[in-house]
Coordinates of C-alpha atoms and ligand atoms in Angstrom, one line a residue:
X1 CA 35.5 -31.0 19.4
X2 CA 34.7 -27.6 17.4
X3 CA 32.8 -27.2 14.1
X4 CA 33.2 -29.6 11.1
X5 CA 33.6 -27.8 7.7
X6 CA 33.7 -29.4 4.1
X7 CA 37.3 -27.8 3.6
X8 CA 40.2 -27.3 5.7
X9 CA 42.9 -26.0 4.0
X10 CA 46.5 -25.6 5.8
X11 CA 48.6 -22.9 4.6
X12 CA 47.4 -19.7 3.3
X13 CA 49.8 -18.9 0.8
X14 CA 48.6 -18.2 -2.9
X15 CA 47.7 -21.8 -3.3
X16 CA 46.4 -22.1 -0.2
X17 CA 44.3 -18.9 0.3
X18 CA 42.9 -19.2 -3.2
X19 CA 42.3 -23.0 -2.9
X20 CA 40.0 -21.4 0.4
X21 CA 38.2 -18.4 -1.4
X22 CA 37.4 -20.8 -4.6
X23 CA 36.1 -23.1 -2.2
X24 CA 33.8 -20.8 -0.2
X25 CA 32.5 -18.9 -3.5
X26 CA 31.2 -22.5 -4.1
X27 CA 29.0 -22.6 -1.0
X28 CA 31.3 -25.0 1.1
X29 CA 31.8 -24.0 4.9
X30 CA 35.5 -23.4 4.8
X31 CA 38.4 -22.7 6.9
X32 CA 42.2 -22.3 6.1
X33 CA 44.8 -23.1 9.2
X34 CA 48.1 -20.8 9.1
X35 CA 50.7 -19.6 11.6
X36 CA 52.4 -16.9 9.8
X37 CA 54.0 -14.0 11.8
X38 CA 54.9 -10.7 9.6
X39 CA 57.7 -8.1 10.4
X40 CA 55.2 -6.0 12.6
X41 CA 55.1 -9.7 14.5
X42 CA 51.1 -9.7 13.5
X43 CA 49.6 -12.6 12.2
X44 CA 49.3 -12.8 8.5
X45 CA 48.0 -14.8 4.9
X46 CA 49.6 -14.5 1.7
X47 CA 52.3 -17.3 2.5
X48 CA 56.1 -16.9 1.1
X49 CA 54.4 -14.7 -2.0
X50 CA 53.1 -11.7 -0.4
X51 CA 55.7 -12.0 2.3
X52 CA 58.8 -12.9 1.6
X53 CA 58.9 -13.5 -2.1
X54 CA 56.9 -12.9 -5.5
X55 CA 55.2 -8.9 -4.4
X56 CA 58.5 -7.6 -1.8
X57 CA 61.1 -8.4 -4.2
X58 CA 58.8 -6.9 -7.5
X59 CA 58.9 -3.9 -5.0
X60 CA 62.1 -3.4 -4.8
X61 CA 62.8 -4.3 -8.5
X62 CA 60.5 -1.4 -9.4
X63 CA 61.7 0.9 -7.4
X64 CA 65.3 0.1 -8.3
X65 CA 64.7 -0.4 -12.3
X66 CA 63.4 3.5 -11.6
X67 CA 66.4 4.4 -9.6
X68 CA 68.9 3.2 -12.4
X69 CA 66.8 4.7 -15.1
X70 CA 66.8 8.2 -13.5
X71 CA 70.5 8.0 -12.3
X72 CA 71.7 7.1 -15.4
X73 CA 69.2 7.0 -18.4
X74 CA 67.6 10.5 -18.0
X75 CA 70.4 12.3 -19.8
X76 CA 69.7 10.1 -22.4
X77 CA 66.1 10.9 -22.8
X78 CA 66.7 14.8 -22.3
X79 CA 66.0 14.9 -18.4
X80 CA 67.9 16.9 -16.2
X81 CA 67.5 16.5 -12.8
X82 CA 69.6 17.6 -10.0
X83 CA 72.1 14.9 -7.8
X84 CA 69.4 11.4 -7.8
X85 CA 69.6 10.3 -3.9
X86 CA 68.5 7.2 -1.8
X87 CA 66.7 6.7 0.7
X88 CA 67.0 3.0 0.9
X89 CA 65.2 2.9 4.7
X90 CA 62.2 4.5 2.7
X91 CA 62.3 2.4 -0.1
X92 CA 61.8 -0.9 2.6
X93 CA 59.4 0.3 4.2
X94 CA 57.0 0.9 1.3
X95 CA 58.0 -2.2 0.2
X96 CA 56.6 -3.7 3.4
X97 CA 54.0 -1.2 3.1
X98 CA 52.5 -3.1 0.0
X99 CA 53.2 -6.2 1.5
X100 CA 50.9 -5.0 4.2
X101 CA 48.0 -4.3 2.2
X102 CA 47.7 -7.1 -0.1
X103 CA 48.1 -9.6 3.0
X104 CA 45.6 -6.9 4.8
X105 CA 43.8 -7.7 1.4
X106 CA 43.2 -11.0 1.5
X107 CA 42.1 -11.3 5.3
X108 CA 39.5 -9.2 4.0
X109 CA 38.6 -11.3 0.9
X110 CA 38.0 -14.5 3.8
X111 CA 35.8 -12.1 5.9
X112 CA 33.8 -11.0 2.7
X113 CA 33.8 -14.9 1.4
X114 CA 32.8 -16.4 4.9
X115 CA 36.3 -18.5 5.9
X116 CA 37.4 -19.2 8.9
X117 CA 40.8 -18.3 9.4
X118 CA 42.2 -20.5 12.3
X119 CA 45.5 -18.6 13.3
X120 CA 48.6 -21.3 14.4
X121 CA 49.9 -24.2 12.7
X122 CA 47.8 -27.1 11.6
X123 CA 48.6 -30.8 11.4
X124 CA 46.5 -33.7 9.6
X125 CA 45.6 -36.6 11.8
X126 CA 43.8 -39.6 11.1
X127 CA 40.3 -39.4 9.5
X128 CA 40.9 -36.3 8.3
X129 CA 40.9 -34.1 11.5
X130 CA 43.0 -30.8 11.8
X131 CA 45.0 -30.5 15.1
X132 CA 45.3 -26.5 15.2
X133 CA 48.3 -25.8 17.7
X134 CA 47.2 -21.7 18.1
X135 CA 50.0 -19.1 19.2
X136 CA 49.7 -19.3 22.8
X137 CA 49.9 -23.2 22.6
X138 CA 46.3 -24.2 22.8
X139 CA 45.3 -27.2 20.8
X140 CA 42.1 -27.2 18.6
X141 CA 41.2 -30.5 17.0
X142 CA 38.3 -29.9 13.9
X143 CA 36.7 -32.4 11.5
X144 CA 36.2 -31.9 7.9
X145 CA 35.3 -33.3 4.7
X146 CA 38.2 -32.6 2.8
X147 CA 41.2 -31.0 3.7
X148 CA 44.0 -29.4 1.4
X149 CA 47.3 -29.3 2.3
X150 CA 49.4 -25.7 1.0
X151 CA 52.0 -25.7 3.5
X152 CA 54.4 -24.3 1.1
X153 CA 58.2 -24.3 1.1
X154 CA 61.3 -22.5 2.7
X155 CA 65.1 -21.4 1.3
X156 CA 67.5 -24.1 1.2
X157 CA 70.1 -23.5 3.5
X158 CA 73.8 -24.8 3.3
X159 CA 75.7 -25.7 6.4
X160 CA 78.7 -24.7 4.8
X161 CA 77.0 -20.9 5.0
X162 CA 75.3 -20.5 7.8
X163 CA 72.6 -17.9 8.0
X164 CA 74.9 -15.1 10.4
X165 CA 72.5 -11.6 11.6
X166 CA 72.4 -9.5 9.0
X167 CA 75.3 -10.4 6.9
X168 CA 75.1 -14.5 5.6
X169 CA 71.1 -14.3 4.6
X170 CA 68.5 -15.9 2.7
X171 CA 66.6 -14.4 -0.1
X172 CA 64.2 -13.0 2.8
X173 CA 67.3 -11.6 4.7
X174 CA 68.1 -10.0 1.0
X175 CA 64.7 -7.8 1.0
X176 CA 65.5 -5.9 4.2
X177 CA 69.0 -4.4 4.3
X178 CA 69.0 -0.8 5.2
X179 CA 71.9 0.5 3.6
X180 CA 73.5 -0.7 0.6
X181 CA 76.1 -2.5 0.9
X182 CA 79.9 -2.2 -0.5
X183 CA 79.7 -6.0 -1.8
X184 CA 77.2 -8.8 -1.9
X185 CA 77.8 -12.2 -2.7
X186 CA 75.2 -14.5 -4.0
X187 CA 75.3 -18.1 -3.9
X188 CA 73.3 -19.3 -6.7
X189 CA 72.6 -17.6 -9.8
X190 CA 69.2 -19.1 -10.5
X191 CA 66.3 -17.1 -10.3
X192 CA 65.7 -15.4 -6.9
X193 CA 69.9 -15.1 -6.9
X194 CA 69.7 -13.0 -10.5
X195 CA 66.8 -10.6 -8.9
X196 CA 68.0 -10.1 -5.5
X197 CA 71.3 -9.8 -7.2
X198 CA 70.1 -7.0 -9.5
X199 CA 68.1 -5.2 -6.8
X200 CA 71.4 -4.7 -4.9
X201 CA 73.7 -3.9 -8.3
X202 CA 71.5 -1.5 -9.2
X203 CA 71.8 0.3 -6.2
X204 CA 75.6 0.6 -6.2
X205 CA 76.9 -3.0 -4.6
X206 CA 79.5 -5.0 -6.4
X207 CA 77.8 -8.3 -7.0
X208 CA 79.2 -11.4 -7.6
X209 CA 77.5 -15.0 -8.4
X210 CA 78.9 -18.3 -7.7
X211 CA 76.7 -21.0 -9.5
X212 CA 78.2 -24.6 -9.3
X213 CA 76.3 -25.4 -13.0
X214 CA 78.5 -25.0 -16.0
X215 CA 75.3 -23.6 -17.8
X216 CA 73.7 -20.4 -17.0
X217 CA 70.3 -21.0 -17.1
X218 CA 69.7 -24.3 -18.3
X219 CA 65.8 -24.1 -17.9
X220 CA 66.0 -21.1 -20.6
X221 CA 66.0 -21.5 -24.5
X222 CA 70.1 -20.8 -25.2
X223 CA 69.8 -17.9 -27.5
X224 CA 67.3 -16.3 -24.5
X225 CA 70.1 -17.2 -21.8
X226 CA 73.0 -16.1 -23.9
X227 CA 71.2 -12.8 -24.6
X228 CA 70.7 -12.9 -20.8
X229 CA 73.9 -13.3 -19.7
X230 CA 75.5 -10.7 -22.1
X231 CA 73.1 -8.1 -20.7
X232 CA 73.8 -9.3 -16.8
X233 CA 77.6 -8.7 -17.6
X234 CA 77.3 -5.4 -19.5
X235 CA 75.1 -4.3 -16.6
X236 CA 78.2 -5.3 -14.1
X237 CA 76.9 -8.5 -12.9
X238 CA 79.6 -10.9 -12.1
X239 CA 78.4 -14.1 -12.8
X240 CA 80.6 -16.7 -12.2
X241 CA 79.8 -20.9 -13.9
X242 CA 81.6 -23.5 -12.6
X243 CA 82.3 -22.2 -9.2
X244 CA 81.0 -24.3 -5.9
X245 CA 81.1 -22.5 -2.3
X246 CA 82.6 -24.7 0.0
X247 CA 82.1 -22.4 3.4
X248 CA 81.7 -19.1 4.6
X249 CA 83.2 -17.7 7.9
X250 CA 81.9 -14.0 9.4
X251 CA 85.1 -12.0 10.5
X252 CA 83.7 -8.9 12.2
X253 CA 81.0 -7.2 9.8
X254 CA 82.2 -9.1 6.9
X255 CA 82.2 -12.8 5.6
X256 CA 84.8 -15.0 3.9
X257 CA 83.4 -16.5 1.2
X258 CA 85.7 -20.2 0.4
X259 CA 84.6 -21.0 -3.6
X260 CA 86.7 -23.9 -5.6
X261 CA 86.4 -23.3 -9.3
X262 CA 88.9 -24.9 -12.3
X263 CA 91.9 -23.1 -10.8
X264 CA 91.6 -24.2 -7.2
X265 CA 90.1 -23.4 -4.1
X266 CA 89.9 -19.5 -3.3
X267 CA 88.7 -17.0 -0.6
X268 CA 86.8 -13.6 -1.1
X269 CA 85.9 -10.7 1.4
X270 CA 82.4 -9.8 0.8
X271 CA 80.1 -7.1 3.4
X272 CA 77.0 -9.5 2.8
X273 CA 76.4 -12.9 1.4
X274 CA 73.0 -14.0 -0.2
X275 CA 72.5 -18.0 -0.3
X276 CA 70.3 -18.2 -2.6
X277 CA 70.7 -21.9 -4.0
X278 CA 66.8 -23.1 -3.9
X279 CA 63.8 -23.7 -1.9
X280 CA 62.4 -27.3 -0.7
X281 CA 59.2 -28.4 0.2
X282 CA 58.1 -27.3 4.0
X283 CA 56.5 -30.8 5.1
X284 CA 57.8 -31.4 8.4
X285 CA 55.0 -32.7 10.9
X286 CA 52.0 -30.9 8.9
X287 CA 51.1 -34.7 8.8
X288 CA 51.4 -37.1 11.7
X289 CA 51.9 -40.5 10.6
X290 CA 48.4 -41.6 11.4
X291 CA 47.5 -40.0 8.5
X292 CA 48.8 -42.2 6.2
X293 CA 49.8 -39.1 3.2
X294 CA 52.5 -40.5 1.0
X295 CA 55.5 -38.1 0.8
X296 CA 58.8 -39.1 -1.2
X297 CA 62.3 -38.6 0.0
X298 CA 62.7 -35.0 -0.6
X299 CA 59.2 -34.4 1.6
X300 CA 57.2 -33.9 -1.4
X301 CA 53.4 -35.0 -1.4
X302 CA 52.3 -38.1 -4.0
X303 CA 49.8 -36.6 -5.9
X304 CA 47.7 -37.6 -9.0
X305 CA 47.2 -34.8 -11.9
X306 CA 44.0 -33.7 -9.9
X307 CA 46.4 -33.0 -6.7
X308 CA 44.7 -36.2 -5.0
X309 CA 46.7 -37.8 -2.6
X310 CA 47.0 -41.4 -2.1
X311 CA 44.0 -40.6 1.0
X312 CA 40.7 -39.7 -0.1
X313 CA 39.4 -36.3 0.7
X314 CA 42.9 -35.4 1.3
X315 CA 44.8 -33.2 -1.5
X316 CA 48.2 -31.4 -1.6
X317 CA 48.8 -28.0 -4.0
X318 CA 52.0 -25.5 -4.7
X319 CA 54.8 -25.7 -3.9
X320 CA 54.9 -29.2 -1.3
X321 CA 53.9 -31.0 -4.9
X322 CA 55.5 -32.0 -7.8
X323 CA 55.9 -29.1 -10.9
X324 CA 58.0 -26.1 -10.8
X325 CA 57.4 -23.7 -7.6
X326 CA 56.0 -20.9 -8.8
X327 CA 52.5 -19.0 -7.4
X328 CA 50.2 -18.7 -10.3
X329 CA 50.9 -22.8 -10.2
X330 CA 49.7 -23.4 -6.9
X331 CA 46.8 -20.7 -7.0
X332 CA 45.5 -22.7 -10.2
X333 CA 46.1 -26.2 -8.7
X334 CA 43.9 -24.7 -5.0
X335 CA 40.8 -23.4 -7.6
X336 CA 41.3 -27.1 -9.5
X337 CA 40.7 -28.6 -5.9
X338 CA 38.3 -26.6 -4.7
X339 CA 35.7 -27.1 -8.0
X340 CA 36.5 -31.1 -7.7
X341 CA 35.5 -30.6 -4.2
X342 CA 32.5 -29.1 -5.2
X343 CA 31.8 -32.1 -7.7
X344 CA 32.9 -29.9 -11.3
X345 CA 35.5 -31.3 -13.5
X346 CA 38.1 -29.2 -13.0
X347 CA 41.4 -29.8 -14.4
X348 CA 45.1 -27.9 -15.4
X349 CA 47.0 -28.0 -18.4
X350 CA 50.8 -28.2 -17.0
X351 CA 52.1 -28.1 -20.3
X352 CA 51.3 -24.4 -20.4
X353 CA 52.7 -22.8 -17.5
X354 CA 54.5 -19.4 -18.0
X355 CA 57.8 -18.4 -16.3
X356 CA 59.4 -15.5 -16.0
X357 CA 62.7 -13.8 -14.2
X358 CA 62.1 -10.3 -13.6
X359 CA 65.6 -8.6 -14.1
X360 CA 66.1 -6.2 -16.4
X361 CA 66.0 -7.0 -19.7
X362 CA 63.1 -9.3 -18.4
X363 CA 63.1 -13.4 -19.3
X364 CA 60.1 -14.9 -20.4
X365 CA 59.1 -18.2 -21.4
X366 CA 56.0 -20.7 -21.9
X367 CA 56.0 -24.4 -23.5
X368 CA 59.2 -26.2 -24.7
X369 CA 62.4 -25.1 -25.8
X370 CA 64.3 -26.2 -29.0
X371 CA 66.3 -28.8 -27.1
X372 CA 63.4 -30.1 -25.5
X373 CA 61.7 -30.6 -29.4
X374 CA 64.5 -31.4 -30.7
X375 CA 64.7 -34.2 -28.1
X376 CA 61.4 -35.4 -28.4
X377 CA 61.8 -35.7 -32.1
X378 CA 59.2 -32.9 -33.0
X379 CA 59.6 -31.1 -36.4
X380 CA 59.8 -27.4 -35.4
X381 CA 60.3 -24.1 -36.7
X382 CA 61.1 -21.0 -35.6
X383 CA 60.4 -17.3 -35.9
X384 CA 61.8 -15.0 -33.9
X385 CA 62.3 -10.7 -33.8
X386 CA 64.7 -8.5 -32.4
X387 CA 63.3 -5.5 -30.0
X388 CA 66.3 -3.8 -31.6
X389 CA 63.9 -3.5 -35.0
X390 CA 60.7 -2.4 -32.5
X391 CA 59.7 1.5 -33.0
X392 CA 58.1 1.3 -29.1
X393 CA 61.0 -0.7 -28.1
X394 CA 63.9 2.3 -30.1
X395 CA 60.6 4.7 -28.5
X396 CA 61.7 3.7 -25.1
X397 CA 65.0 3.5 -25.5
X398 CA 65.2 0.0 -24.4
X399 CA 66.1 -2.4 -27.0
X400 CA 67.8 -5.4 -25.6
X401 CA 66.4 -8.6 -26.3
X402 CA 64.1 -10.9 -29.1
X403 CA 60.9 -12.6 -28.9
X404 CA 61.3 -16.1 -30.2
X405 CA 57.8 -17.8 -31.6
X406 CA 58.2 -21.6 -32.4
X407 CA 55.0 -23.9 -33.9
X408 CA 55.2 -27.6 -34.2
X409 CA 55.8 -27.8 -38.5
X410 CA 53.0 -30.4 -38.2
X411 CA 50.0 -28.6 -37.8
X412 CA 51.3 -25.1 -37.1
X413 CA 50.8 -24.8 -33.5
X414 CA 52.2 -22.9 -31.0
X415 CA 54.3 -25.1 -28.9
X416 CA 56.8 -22.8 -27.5
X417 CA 57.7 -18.8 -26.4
X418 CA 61.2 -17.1 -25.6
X419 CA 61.5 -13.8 -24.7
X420 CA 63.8 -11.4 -23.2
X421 CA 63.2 -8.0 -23.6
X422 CA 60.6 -4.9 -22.2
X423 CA 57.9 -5.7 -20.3
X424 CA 58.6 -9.7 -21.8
X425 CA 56.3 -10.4 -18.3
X426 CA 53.4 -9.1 -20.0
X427 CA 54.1 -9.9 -23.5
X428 CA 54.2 -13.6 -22.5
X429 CA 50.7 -13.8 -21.7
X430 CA 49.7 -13.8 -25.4
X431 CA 51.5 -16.6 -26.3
X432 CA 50.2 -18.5 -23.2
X433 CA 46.7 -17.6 -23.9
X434 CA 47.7 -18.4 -28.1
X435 CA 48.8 -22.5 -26.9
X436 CA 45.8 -22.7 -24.1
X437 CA 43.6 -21.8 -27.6
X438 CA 45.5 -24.0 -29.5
X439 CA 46.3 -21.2 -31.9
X440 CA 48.5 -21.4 -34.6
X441 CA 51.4 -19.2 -35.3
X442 CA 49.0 -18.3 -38.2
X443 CA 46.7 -17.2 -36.3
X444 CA 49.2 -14.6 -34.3
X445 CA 50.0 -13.9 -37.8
X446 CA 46.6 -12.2 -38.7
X447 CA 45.4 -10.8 -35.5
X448 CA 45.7 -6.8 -35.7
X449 CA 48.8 -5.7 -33.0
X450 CA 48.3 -2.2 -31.9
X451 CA 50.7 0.5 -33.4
X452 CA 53.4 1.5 -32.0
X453 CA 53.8 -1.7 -29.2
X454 CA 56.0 -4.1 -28.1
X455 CA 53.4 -6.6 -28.7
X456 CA 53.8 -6.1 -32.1
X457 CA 57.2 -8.1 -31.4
X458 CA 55.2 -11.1 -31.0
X459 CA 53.4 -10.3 -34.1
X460 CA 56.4 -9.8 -36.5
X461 CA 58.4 -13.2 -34.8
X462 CA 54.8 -14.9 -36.1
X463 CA 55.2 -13.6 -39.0
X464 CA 58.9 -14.3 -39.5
X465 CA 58.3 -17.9 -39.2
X466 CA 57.0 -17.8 -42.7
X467 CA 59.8 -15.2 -43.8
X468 CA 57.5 -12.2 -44.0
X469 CA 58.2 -10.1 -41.1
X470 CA 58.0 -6.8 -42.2
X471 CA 60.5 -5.0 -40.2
X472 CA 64.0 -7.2 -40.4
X473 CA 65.1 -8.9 -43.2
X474 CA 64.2 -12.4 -43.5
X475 CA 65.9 -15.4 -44.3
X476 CA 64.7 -18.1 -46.8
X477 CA 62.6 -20.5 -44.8
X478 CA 62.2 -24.1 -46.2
Ligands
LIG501 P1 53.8 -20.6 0.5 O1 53.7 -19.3 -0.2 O2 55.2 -20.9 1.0 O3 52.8 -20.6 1.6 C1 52.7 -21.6 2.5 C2 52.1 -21.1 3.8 O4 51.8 -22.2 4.7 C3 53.0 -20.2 4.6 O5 52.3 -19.0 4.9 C4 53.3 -20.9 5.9 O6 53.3 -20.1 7.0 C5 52.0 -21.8 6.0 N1 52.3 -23.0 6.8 C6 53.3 -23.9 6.6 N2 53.1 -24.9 7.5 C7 52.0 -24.7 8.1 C8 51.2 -25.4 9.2 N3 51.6 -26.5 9.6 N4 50.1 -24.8 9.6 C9 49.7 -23.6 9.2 N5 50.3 -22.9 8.2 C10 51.4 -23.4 7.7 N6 56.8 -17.3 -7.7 C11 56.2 -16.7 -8.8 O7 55.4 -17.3 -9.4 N7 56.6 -15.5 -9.2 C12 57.6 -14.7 -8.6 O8 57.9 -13.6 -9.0 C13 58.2 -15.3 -7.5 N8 59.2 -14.6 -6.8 C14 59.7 -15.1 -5.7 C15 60.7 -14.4 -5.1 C16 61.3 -14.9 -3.9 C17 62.3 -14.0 -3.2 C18 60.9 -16.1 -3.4 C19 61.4 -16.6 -2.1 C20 59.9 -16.9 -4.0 C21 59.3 -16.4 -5.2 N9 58.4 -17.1 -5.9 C22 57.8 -16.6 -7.0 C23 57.9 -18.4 -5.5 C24 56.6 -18.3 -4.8 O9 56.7 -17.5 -3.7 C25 56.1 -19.7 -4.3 O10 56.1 -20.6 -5.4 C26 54.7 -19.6 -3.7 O11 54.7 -18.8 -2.6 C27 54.2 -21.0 -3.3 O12 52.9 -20.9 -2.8 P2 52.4 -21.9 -1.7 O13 51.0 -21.4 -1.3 O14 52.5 -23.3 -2.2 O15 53.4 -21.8 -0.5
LIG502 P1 67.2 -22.0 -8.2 O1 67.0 -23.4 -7.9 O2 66.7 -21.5 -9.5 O3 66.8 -21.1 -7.1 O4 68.8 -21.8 -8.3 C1 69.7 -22.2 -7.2 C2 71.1 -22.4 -7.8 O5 72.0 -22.5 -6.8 C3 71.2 -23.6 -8.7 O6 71.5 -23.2 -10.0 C4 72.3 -24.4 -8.1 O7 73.2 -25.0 -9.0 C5 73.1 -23.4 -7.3 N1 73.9 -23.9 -6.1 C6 73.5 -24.8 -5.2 N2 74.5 -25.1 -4.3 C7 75.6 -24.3 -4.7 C8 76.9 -24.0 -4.1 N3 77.4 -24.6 -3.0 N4 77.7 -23.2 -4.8 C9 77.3 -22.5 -5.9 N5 76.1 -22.7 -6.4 C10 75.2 -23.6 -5.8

C-alpha cells in the first residue's frame, strides 16, 4: 500500500489537471493518475485538449487563416509579395511544437503546486482506492479521500469507415497529414468536421461534407447558421445536408466513399477521408464494478449539479458527464470539485456557458437562441448589427457576419448572444461576463466601447434593441 492523499484525480485533461492544481492550491495532498503517450511516445498531461484537439487544431487554423490571407487577401490590402509557398511539414511540427510546451507547461505547474503525477492508467476500486496499472505493467493500489474521475472522451468511430493508415482518419489523424491532399472527405459537418474541414480547404484540398441532419447547425441561432453556411460555400466548402455514409472501402491510396442522399445511393473517390461524426464518453474499466459509480447506457457518469456521484467522495467532471463537451466546462466543473473538497461552496452556472466554432468568419454564441425562448414562452427582443456597418471591421477588410444581442422584454436582461464575424471568439466574452452579471442590454447600452473596435458591434446591437443604433438604420421597435 503507498501514500494516501485527499484527492486522486484520474485523467489529466483540462478538467482533470485543473480539478488537480485547484485542489493542491487549497493545501490538499494531491495526485492525478494519467497514461497518455504523445507523438515523441513520451508521457504527457493536457488530455485530448492540448493533444489532440482544442490548441493543435487552433494551430493549424492560425497558421492557415494567415496562409489564405497572404495568398489571396494581400493584393487587396496593397501587399505585394513574391509566389506565397508551403511548407506544410513545417507548419506540423510547430503545431506539435506548441502542443509540447503547454503539455511541458503544465507538468511544471504540478511540480510548482506539489502533485503527484502517477504515470499509467488508473481504475477506481471499492472504498475509494486507485489501482494505478504504470507503463511497464506494474500495479500500484493508493487510498484517498476523494477521488475525481476526468477520464475524458474519444472520436466516435463508424464501422462502416474504418480508420485505414493515413487515409480513413479521425479528427486526430486530420492534424498530422504532411502534404495536402487533392481531396478530403469529411464525415460530419458539426464542429471539429467544419474546422478540420477549413484547415485542409484553405490549403488547397477540395472538401466535401456529408452530414446526415437536414439542418446545418441546429445548436446555432438560424440567422447565425445561415450566415454560416453562405460564407462556408462562398469560401468553397461543399457542404452537403441530408446525405448519410453508408461505407467506405480504401482502393490503393484512395477511399470510396458510399453516401445515400434523396437521389439514391452514390460513390465518390476521395485521397483522404475525415470521420468526424462525434466523440463519446471514455469510461471503459476506469471503474471496476466494486465501485459501485452509476453510469447510464451511453457510459456517462450520474452526477448531481455539484458533479457528485451517487458514491460519496467520488465525483466525475468534463467530458465523461452530462453538458456539452467542451474544455472551459470541464476545467470549471474540476475547480467547482476541488473548493467543495476543500469545504467552500462552490458552484457553476450551466446556463452561461459560451461556444464557439473557430472557422473563418468565426461562430459564437452564449445563452438561448430564439427558438429555444420562443419555446419556453419567454417574451424576447432582439437587437442585432451587421460587421458590414463596423469601421474596424470595413478597417480590416473583413466584414462578414452580425452580432445578435437578445434581453428577456421582462426585465431587460441579457439572455442570449449570436455572433459570426472577426475575432466573434473574443467578442463573446462580453456578453458572457454581461448574463453572469446579470446585466441588462441597457447596461451594454451605456458602457463606453473603445473607438474604432469590433466590440463596438456588441455595443450598437445593444443599442439597436431600442432602435437607436447609430450606425444602421433602425427599424421601429414596439
Ligand atoms: P480529455 O481532454 O479527453 O482528457 C482525459 C484524459 O484522461 C486523457 O488524457 C486520457 O489519456 C486520460 N485517461 C483516460 N482514462 C484514463 C485512465 N483510466 N487512467 C489515466 N488516465 C486516463 N473544446 C473546446 O472547449 N474548445 C475547442 O476549441 C475544442 N476543440 C476541439 C478540437 C478537436 C479536434 C477535438 C477532438 C476536441 C476539441 N474540443 C474543444 C473538446 C475538448 O478537447 C474536450 O471537451 C476536452 O478535452 C475534455 O476535457 P476532459 O479533461 O474531460 O477530457
Ligand atoms: P458533432 O457531434 O458536432 O461533432 O457533429 C457530428 C455530426 O456527424 C453530426 O451532425 C451527425 O449528424 C453527423 N453524422 C453522424 N453519422 C453520420 C453519417 N453516417 N453520415 C453523415 N453524417 C453523420
Amino acid at each position: 500500500m503507498a501514500d494516501v492523499y485527499d484527492v486522486i484525480v484520474i485523467g489529466g485533461g483540462p478538467a482533470g489537471y485543473v480539478a488537480a492544481i485547484r485542489a493542491a492550491q487549497l493545501g490538499l495532498k494531491t495526485a492525478c493518475v494519467e497514461k497518455w503517450i504523445d507523438k515523441q511516445e513520451k508521457p504527457a498531461l493536457g488530455g485530448t485538449c492540448l493533444n489532440v484537439g482544442c490548441i493543435p487544431s487552433k494551430a493549424l487554423l492560425e497558421s492557415t487563416e494567415l496562409y489564405e490571407t497572404a495568398k489571396h487577401s494581400f493584393p487587396d490590402l496593397g501587399i505585394n509579395v513574391g509566389e506565397v509557398t508551403l511548407d506544410v511539414p513545417k507548419m506540423i511540427s510547430r503545431k506539435d511544437k506548441v502542443v509540447q510546451e503547454l503539455t511541458g507547461g503544465i507538468q511544471m505547474l504540478f511540480k510548482q503546486n506539489g502533485i503527484d503525477w502517477l504515470q499509467g492508467s488508473g481504475q477506481l476500486l471499492a472504498d475509494k482506492q486507485v489501482k494505478v496499472t504504470a507503463h511497464d505493467g506494474t500495479d500500484t493500489v493508493y487510498d484517498s479521500e476523494n477521488v475525481i474521475i476526468a477520464t475524458g472522451s474519444v472520436p466516435i468511430n463508424l464501422s462502416a469507415t474504418p480508420l485505414e493508415g493515413n487515409i480513413v482518419v479521425d479528427s486526430a489523424g486530420a492534424l498530422d497529414w504532411q502534404a495536402v491532399p487533392g481531396s478530403v472527405c469529411v464525415i460530419g459537418a458539426g464542429v471539429i468536421g467544419l474546422e478540420l474541414g477549413s484547415v485542409w480547404r484553405r490549403l488547397g484540398s477540395t472538401v466535401v461534407l456529408l452530414e446526415a441532419q437536414d439542418t446545418f447547425l441546429p445548436m446555432v441561432d438560424k440567422a447565425v447558421a445561415r450566415e454560416a453556411d453562405r460564407a462556408f460555400k462562398k469560401q468553397g466548402l461543399d457542404i452537403r445536408l441530408s446525405t448519410r455514409v453508408m461505407g467506405s472501402t480504401v482502393k490503393g491510396d484512395q477511399v470510396v466513399v458510399t453516401y445515400q442522399d434523396a437521389d439514391g445511393t452514390h460513390e465518390q473517390v476521395f485521397d483522404k477521408l475525415i470521420v468526424a461524426v462525434g466523440r463519446r464518453a471514455f469510461t471503459d474499466d476506469v471503474c471496476a464494478s466494486e465501485a459501485g459509480v452509476e453510469q447510464d447506457e451511453r457510459g456517462l457518469f450520474h452526477v448531481n449539479d455539484h458533479c457528485e456521484t451517487n458514491v460519496p467522495g467520488v465525483y466525475a467532471i468534463g467530458d465523461v458527464v452530462r453538458g456539452p463537451m467542451l474544455a472551459h466546462k470541464g476545467s470549471e466543473e474540476g475547480v467547482m470539485v476541488a473548493e467543495r473538497i476543500a469545504g467552500e461552496n462552490a458552484s457553476l452556472n450551466y446556463d452561461v456557458m459560451p461556444n464557439v466554432i473557430y472557422t473563418h468568419p468565426e461562430v459564437a454564441w452564449v445563452g438561448k437562441t430564439e427558438e429555444q425562448l420562443k419555446s419556453e414562452g419567454i417574451d424576447y427582443q432582439v437587437g442585432s448589427f451587421p460587421f458590414a456597418a463596423s469601421g474596424r471591421a470595413k478597417a480590416k477588410g473583413d466584414t462578414t457576419g452580425l452580432v445578435k444581442i437578445i434581453r428577456d422584454k421582462s426585465n431587460d436582461r441579457v439572455v442570449g448572444a449570436h455572433l459570426i464575424g472577426p475575432s466573434a471568439s473574443e467578442l463573446l466574452a462580453q456578453s458572457v461576463l454581461a448574463m453572469e452579471f446579470d446585466a441588462t442590454v441597457e447596461d451594454i447600452a451605456h458602457t463606453i466601447h473603445a473607438h474604432p473596435t469590433l466590440s463596438e458591434a456588441m455595443h450598437e446591437a445593444a443599442l439597436s434593441a431600442d432602435g437607436r443604433a447609430i450606425h444602421i438604420g433602425n427599424r421601429k421597435r414596439k
